[in-house]
mmCIF file of C-alpha atoms in Angstrom:
data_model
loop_
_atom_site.group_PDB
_atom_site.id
_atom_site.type_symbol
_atom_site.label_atom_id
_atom_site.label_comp_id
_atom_site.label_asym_id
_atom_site.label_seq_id
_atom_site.Cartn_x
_atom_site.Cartn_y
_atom_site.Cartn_z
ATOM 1 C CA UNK A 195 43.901 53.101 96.308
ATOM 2 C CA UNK A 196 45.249 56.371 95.779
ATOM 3 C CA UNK A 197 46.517 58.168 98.500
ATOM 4 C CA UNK A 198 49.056 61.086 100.109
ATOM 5 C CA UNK A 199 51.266 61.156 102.918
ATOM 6 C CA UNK A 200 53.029 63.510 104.573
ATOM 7 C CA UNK A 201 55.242 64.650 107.775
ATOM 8 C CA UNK A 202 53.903 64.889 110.773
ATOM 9 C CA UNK A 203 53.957 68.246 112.520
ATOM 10 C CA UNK A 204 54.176 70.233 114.291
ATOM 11 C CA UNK A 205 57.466 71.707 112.553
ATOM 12 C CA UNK A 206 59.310 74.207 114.237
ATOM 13 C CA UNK A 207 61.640 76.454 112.299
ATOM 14 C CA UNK A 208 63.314 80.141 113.447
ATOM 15 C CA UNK A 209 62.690 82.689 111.560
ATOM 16 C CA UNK A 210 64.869 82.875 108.059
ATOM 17 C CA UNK A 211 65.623 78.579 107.984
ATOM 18 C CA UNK A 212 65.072 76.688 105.551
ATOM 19 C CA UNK A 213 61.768 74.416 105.569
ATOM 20 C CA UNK A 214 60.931 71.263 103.678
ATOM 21 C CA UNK A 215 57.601 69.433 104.601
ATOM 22 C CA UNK A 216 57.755 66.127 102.964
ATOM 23 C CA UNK A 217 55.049 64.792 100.641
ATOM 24 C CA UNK A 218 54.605 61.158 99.061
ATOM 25 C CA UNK A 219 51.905 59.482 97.069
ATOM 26 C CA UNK A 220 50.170 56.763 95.183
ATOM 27 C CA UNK A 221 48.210 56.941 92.137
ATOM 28 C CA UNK A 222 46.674 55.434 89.139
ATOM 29 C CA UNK A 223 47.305 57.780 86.116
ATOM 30 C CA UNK A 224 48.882 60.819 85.996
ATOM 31 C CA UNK A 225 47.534 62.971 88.932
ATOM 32 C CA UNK A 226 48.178 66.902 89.268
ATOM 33 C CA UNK A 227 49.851 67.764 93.289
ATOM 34 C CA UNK A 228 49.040 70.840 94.793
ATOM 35 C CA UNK A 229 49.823 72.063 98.299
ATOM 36 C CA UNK A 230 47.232 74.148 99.879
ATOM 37 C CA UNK A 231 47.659 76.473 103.203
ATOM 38 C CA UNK A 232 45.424 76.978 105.956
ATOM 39 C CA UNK A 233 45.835 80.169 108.010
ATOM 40 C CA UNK A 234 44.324 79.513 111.905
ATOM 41 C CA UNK A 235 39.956 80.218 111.577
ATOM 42 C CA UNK A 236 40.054 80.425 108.005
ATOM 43 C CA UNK A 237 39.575 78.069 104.524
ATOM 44 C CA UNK A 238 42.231 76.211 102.229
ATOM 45 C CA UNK A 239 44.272 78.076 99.805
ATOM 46 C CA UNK A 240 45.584 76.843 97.221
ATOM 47 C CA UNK A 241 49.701 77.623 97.366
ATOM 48 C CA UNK A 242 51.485 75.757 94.385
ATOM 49 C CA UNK A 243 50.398 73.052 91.963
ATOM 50 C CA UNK A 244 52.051 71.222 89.804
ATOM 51 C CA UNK A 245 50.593 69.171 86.811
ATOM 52 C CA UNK A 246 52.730 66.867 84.869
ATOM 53 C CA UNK A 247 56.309 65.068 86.041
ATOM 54 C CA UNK A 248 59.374 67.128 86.319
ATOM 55 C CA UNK A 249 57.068 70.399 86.486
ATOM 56 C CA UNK A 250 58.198 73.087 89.106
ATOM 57 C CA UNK A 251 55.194 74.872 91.070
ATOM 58 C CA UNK A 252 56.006 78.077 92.740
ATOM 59 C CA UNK A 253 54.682 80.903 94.430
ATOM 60 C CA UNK A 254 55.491 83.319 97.532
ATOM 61 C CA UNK A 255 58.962 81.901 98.075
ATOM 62 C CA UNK A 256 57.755 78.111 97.617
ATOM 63 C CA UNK A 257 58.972 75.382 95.444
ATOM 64 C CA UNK A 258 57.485 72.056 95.245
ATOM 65 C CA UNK A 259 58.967 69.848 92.049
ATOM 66 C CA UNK A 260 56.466 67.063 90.487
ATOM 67 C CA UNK A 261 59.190 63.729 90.929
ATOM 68 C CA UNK A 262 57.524 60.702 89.296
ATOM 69 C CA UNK A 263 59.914 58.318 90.102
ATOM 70 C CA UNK A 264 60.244 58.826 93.565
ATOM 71 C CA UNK A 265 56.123 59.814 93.706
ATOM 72 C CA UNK A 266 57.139 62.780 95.839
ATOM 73 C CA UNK A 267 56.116 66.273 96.317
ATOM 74 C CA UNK A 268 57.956 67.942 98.593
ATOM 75 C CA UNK A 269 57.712 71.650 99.383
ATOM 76 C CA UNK A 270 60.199 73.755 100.219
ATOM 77 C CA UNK A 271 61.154 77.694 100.930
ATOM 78 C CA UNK A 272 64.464 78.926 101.698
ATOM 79 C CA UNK A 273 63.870 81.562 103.887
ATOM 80 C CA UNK A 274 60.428 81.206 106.053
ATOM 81 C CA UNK A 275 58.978 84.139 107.889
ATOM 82 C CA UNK A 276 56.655 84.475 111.158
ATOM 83 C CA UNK A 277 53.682 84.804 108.955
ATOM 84 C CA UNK A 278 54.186 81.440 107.207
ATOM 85 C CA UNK A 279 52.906 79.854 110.389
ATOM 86 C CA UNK A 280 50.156 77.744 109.520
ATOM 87 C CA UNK A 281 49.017 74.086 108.147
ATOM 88 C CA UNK A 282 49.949 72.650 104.883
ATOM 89 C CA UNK A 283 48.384 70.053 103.130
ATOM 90 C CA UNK A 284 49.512 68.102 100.142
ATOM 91 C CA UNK A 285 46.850 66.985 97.575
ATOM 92 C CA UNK A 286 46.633 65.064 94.471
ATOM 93 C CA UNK A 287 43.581 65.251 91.919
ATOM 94 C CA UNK A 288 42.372 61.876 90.916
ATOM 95 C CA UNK A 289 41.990 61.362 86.545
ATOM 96 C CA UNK A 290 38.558 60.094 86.760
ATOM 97 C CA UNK A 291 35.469 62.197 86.285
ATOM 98 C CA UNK A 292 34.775 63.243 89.570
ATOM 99 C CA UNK A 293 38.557 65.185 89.522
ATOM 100 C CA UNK A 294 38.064 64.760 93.449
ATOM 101 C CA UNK A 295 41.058 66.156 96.122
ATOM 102 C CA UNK A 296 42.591 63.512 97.911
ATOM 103 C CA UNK A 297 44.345 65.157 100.876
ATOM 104 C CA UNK A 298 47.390 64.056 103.264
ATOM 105 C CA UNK A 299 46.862 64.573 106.570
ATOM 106 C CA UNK A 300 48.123 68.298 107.203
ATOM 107 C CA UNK A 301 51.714 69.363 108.791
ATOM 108 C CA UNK A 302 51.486 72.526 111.007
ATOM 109 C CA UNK A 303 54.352 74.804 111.121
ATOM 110 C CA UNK A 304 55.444 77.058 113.557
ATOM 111 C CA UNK A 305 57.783 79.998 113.173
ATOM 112 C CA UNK A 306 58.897 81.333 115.718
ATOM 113 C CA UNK A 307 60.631 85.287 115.181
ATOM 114 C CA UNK B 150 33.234 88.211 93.287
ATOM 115 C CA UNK B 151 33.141 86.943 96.475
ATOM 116 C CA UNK B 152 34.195 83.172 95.416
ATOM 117 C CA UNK B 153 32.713 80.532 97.507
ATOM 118 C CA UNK B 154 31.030 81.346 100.607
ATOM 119 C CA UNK B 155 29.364 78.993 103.252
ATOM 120 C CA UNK B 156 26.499 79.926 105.747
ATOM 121 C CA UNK B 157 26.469 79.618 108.656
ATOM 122 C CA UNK B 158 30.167 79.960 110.000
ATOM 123 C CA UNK B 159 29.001 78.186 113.138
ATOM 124 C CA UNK B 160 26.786 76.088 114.524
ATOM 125 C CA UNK B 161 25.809 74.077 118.105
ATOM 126 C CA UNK B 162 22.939 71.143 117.690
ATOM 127 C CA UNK B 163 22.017 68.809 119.871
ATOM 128 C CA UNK B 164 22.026 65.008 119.174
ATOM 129 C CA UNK B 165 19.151 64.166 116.886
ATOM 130 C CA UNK B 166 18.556 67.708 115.626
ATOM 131 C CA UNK B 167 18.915 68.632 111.466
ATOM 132 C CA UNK B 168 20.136 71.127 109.715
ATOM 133 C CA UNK B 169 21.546 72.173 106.545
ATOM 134 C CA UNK B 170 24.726 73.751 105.206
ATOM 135 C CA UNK B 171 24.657 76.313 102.465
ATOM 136 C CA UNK B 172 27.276 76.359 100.062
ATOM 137 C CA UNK B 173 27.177 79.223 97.121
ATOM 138 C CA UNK B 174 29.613 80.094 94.300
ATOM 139 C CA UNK B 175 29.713 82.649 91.655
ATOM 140 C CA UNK B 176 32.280 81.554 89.565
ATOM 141 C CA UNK B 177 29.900 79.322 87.492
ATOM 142 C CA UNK B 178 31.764 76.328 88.142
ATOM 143 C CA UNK B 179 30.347 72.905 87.384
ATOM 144 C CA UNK B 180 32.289 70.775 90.132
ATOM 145 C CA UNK B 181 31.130 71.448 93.968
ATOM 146 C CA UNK B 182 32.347 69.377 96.661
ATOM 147 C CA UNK B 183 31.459 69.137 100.529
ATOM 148 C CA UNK B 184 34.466 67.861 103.127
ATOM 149 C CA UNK B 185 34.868 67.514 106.316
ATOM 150 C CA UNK B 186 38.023 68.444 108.467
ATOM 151 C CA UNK B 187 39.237 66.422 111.389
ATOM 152 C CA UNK B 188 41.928 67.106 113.863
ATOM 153 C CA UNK B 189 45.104 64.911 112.171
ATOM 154 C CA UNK B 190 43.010 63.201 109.192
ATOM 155 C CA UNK B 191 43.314 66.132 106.939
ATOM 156 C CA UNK B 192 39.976 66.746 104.573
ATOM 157 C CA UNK B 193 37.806 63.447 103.663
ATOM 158 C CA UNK B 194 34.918 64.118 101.175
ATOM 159 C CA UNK B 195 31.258 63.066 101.915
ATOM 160 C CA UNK B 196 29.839 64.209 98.744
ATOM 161 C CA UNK B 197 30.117 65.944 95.423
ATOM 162 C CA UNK B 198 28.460 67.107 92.608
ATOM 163 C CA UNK B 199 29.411 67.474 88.668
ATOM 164 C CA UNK B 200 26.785 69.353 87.794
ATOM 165 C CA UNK B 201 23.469 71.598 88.494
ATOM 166 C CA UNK B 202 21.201 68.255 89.400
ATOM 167 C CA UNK B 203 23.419 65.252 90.093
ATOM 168 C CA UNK B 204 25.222 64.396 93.482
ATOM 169 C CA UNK B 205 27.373 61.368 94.400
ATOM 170 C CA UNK B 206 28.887 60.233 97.376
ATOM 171 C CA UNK B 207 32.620 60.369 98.896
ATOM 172 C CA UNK B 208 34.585 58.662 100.882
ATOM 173 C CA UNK B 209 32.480 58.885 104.464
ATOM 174 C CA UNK B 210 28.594 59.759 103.135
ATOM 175 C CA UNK B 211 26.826 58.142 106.074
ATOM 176 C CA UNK B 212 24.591 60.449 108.152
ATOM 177 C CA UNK B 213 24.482 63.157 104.989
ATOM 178 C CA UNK B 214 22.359 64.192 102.127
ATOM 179 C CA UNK B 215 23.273 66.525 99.644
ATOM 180 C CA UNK B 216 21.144 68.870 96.584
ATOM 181 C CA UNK B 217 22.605 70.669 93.742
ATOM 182 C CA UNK B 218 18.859 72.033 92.132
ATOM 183 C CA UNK B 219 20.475 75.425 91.250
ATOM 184 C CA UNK B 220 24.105 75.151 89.626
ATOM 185 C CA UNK B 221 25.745 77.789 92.180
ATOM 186 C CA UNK B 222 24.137 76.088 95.105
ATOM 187 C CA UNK B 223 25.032 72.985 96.940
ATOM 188 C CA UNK B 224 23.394 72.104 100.458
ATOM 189 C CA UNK B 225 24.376 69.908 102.859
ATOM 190 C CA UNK B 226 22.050 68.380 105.345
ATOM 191 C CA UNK B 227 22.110 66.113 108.187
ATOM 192 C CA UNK B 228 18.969 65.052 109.172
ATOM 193 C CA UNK B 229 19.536 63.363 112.765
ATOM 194 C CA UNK B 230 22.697 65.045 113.626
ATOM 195 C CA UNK B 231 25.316 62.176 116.286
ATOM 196 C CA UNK B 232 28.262 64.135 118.179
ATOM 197 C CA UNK B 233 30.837 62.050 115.562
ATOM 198 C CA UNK B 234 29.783 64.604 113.004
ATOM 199 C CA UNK B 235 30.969 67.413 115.154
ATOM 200 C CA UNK B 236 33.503 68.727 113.000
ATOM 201 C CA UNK B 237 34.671 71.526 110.539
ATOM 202 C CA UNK B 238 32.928 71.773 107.198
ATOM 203 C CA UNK B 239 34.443 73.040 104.196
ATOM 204 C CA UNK B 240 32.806 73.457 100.481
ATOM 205 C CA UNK B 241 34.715 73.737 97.360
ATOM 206 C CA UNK B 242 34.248 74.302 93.778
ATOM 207 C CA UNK B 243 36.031 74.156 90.599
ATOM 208 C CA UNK B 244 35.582 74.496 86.786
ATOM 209 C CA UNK B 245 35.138 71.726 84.361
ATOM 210 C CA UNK B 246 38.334 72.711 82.350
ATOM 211 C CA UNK B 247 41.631 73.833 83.589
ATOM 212 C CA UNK B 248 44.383 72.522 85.739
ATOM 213 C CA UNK B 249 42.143 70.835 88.444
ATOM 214 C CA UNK B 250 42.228 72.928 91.436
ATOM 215 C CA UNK B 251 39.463 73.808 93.950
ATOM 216 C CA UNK B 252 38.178 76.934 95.039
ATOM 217 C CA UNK B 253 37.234 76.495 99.010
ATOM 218 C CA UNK B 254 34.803 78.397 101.449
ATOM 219 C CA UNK B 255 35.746 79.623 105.007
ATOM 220 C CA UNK B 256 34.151 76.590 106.603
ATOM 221 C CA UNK B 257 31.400 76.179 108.972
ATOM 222 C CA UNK B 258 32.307 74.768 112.338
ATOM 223 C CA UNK B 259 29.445 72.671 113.776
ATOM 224 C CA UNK B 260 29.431 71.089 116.869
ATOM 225 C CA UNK B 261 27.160 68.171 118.246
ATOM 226 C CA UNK B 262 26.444 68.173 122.095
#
């Protein structure tokens, strides 16, 4: 069935290095990826999303690129900042009617000034 | 527009007790969804709804029943609450068109003693 995996965590980056949090996954169809953030105490946001191969998703210094021959989703920031501590979880949206999240299992990072 | 919001934020039962989780949107979106967040298993979903009326169940629906009578509202109940549903709860919406993504609440942490 369709799933996501990604990195275990806990990361742990200085402030200013470069991060990648690896993302892989299996699907029927032609899913769209997003990676969502999750400050400590509060909801999901959504971060990126990306929704056809070779499409680029960006937004507050993050990249993730849609690869459909690898099946990968990997996000990436060049420069990450003490506020960018949080989880991250990679997602893909399955083609069938219910458009349901499917969700890897969450990769904490930790920034440390 | 306050988005999605989810009462109540938290919550302590005691085995065998019910409740029910309120889940409200005003973004008129068709698609409402109810997951559940465990510590390294990212987000699973119990149950979901396409529309004002209609409900179907996710990946781990045992122990829950869900209601979608009014199209902003979906409920979540659990009528003999077991300490394995101790966990955080998160609702989520999204519209029928557009590029997939879901709109999530703040959660409700519940906890079963």
């Amino acid at each position: 069935g369709d799933s996501v995996t990604q990195m275990e965590g806990p990361v742990t980056l200085s402030e200013e290095a470069f991060l990648t949090i690896n993302c892989t996954y299996t699907a029927t169809g032609y899913p769209s990826l997003f990676w969502y953030v999750q400050y400590p105490g509060e909801g999901l946001q959504l971060l990126l999303k990306a929704t056809k191969a070779d499409d680029k998703g960006s937004n507050k210094g993050f990249e993730a690129t849609y690869r459909k021959k690898t099946t990968s989703f990997h996000l990436e920031k060049g420069s990450v900042q003490v506020s960018d501590s949080a989880v991250y979880f990679c997602a893909l949206s399955l083609t069938d009617s219910s458009y349901k999240l499917i969700f890897g299992s969450g990769t904490r990072l930790l920034v440390r000034p | 527009n306050a988005g999605v919001t989810q009462t109540p934020k938290f919550r302590v039962l005691k085995t065998g007790q019910s409740m029910t989780l309120l889940c409200a949107q005003d973004m008129n979106h068709e698609y409402m969804y109810w997951y559940r967040q465990d510590p390294g298993m990212g987000l699973r979903l119990i149950h979901y709804s396409v529309g004002e009326g209609t409900t179907a169940k996710g990946e781990v629906p045992d122990g829950y029943n869900v209601s979608r009578l009014k199209k902003q509202n979906f409920l979540l109940g659990l009528e003999s609450a077991a300490p394995s549903q101790t966990s955080v709860y998160f609702c989520a919406s999204r519209t029928s068109g557009g590029t997939y993504e879901q709109y999530f609440g703040p959660g409700t942490r519940l906890t079963v003693t």
